[in-house]
GROMACS .gro file of C-alpha atoms in nm:
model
  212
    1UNK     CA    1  10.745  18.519   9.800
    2UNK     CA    2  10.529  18.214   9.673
    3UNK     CA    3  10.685  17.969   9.414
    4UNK     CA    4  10.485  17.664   9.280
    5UNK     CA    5  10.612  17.386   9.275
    6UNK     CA    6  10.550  17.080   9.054
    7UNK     CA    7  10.577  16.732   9.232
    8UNK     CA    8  10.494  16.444   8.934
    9UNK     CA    9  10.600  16.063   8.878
   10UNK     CA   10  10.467  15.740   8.820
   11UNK     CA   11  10.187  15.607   8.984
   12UNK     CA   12  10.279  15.493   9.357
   13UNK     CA   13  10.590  15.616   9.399
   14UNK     CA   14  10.530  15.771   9.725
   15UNK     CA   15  10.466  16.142   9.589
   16UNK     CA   16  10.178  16.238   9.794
   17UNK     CA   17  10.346  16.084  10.143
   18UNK     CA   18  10.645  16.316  10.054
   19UNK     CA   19  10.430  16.592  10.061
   20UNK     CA   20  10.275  16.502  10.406
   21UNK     CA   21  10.609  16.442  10.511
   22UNK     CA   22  10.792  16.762  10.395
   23UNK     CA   23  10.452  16.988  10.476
   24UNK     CA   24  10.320  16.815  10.778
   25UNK     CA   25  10.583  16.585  10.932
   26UNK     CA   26  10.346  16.258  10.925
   27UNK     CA   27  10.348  15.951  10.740
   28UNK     CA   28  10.046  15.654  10.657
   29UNK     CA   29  10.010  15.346  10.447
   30UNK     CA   30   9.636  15.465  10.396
   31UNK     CA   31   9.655  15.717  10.102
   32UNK     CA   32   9.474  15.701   9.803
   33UNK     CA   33   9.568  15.756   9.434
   34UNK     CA   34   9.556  16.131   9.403
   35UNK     CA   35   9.298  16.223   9.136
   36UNK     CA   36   9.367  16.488   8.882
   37UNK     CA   37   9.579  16.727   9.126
   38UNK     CA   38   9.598  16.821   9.469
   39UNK     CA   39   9.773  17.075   9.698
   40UNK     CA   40  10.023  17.204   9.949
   41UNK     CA   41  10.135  17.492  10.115
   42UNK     CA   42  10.486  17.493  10.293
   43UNK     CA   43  10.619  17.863  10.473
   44UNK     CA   44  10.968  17.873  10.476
   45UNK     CA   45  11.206  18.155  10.700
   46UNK     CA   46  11.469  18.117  10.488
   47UNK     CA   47  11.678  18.374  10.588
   48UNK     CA   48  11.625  18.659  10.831
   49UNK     CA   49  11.519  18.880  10.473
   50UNK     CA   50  11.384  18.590  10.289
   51UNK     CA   51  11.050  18.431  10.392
   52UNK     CA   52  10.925  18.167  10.123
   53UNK     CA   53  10.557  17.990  10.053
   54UNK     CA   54  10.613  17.687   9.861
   55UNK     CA   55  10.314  17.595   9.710
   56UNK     CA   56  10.376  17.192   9.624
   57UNK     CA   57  10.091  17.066   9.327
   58UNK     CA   58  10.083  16.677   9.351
   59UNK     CA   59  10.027  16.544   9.002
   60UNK     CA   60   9.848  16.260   8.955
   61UNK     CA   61  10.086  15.964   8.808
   62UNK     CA   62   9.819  15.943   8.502
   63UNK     CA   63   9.819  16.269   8.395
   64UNK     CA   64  10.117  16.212   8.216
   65UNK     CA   65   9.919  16.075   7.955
   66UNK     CA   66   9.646  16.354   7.915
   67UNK     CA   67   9.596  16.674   7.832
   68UNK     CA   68   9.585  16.835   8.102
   69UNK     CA   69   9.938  16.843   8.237
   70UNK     CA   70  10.019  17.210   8.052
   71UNK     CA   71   9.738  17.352   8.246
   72UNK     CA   72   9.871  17.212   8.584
   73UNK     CA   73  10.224  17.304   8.499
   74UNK     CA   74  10.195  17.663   8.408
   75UNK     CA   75  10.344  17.897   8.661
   76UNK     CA   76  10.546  17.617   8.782
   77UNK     CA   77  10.918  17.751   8.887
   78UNK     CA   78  11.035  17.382   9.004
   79UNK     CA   79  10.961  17.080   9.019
   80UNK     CA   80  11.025  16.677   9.173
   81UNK     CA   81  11.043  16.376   9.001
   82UNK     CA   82  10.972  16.066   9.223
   83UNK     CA   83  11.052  15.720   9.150
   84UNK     CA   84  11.025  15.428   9.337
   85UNK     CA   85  11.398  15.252   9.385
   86UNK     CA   86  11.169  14.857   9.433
   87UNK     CA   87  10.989  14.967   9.073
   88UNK     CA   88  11.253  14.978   8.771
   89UNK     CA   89  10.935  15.115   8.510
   90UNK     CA   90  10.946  15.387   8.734
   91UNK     CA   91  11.306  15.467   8.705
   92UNK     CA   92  11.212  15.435   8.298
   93UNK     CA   93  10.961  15.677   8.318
   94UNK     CA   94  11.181  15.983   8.514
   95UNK     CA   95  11.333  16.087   8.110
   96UNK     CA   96  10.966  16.100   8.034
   97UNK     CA   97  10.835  16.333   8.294
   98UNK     CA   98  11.121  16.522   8.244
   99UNK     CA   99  11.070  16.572   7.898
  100UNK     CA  100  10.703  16.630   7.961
  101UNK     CA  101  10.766  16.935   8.211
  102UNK     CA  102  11.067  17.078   7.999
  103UNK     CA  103  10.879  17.065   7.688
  104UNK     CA  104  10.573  17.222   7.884
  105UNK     CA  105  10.692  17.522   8.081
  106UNK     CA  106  10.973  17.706   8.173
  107UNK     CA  107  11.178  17.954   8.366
  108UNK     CA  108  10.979  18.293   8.388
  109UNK     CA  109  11.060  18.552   8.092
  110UNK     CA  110  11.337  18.294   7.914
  111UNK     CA  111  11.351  18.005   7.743
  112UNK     CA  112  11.559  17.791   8.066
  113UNK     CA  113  11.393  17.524   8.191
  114UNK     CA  114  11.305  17.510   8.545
  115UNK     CA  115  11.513  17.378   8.824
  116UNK     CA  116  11.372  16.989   8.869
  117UNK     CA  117  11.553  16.731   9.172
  118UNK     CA  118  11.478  16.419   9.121
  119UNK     CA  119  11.375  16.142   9.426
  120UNK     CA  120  11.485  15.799   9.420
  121UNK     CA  121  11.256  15.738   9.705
  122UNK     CA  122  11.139  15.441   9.915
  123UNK     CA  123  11.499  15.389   9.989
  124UNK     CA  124  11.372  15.234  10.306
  125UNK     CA  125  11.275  14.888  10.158
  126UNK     CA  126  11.638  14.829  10.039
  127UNK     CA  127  11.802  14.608  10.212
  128UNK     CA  128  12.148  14.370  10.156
  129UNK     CA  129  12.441  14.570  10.006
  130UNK     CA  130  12.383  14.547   9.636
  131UNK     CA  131  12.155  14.798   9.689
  132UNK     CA  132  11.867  14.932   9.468
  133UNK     CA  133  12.055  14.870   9.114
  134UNK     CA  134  12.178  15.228   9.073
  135UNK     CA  135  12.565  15.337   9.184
  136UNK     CA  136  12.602  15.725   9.257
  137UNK     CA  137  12.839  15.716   8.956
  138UNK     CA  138  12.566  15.608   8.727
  139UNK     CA  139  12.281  15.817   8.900
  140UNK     CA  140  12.539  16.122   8.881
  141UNK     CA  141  12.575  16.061   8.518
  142UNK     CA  142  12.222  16.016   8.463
  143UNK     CA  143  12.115  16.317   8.607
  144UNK     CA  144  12.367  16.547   8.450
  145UNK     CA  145  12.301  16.411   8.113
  146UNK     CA  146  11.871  16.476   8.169
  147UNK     CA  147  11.908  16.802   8.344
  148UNK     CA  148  11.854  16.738   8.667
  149UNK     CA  149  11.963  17.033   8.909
  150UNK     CA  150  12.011  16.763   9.203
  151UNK     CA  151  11.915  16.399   9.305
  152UNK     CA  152  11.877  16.243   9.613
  153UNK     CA  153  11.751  15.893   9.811
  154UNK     CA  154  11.465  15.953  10.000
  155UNK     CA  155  11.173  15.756  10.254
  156UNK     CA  156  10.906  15.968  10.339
  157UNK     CA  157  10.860  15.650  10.585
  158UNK     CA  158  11.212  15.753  10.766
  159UNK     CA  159  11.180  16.109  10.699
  160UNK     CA  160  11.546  16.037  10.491
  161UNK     CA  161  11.649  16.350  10.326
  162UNK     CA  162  11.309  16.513  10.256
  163UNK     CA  163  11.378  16.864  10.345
  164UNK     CA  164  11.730  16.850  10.235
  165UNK     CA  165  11.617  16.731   9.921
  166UNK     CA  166  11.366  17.053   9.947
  167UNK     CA  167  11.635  17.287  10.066
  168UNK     CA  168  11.833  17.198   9.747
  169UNK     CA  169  11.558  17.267   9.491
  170UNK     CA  170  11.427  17.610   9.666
  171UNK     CA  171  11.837  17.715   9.686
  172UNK     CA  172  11.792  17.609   9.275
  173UNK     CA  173  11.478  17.810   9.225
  174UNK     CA  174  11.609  18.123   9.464
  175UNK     CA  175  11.887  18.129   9.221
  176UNK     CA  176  11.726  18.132   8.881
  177UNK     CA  177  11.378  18.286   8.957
  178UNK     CA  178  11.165  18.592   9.018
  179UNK     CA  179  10.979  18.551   9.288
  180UNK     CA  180  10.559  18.546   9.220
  181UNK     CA  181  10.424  18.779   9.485
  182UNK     CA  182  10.040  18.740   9.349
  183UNK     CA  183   9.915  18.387   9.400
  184UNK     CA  184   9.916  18.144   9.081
  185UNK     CA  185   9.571  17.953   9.017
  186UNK     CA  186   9.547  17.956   9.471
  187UNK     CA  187   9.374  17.684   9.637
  188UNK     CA  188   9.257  17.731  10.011
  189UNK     CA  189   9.585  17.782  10.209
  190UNK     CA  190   9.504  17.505  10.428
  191UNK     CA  191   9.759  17.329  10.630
  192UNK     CA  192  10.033  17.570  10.658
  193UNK     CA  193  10.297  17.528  10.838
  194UNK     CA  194  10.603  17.767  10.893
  195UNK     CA  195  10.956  17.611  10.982
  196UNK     CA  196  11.275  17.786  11.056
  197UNK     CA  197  11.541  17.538  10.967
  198UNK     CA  198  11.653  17.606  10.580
  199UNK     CA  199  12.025  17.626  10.570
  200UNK     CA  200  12.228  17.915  10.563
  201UNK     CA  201  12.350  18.122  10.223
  202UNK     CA  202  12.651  17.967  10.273
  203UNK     CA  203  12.587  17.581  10.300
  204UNK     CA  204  12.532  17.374  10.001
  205UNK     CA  205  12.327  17.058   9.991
  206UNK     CA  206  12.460  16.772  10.028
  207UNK     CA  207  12.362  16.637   9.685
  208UNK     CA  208  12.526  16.363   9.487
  209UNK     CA  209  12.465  16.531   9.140
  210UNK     CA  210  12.759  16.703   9.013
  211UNK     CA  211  12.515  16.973   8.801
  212UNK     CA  212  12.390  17.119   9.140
   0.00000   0.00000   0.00000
């Protein structure tokens, strides 16, 4: 079953090191600004029945402001938005990419927007106990009143709740959509690497957001 998934948000906020992360367990200060779009390819054994192919489209932090964001996000069945938790603009910008993808594409054969978990991510450069601005009460609110299946802090530096964060949305998307068994728009499956650790149909995600 493939699934494409959307990962979009500001410029910087660590979206293309959560893909290495997530599809190839590595992390580097050295990336550069991702240019128009790139891509992923993550192989899930989900269950014994149930293999998924996630395959993640990194969004340029730019495109947000061009025309070209309907053409990346068609097909799309999920999606991230990142923010940085050091960067309060970027926090501002989350309703906006939100909007963007809800007003842009949506749930196969209906009208229900897809399944997005947002990433308050570089949680790793927090430090002292008032810590990045935002209380789970307020995030929890936040996210339930924008539509957010899930939310979660996140370091692709520390590896801090990447997959779980990626076990959430995939349990989200399982749940809501038909699975694509032709590849959308494909690039060269390059990279791919298969993993046997999603959780169980029984466990739940240990998400903050109470619209999980």
């Amino acid at each position: 079953m493939l699934y494409k998934v959307l990962v979009v948000g500001d410029i910087g906020t660590g979206k293309t090191s959560i893909i290495k992360r997530y599809v190839h367990g590595i992390f580097t200060f050295h990336y550069k600004s991702t240019i128009g779009v790139d891509f992923a390819l993550k192989v899930l054994d989900w269950d014994p029945k149930t293999t998924v192919r996630l395959q993640l489209w990194d969004i340029a932090g730019q495109e947000r402001f061009g025309n070209m964001t309907r053409v990346y996000y068609k097909e799309a069945v999920g999606a991230f938005v990142v923010f940085d938790v050091t960067r309060h603009s970027t926090y501002e910008a989350v309703k906006k990419w939100k909007s963007d993808i809800d007003s842009k594409v949506a749930i196969p054969n209906s009208t229900q927007p897809i399944p997005v978990v947002l990433l308050a991510n570089k949680i790793d450069l927090v430090t002292g106990k008032e810590g990045w601005g935002k209380s789970k009460e307020e995030m929890d609110k936040f996210c339930e009143e924008h539509g957010f299946v899930a939310w979660f802090e996140t370091s692709a530096k520390d590896d801090t709740r990447i997959e779980e964060s990626a076990n959430a949305l995939v349990k989200n998307i399982l749940e809501r959509v038909t699975p694509i068994y032709d590849p959308v728009p494909t690039p060269e499956e390059t990279g791919v690497v298969r993993v046997q650790n999603a959780p169980n149909g029984n466990e739940k995600p240990t998400s903050s957001c109470p619209c999980d």
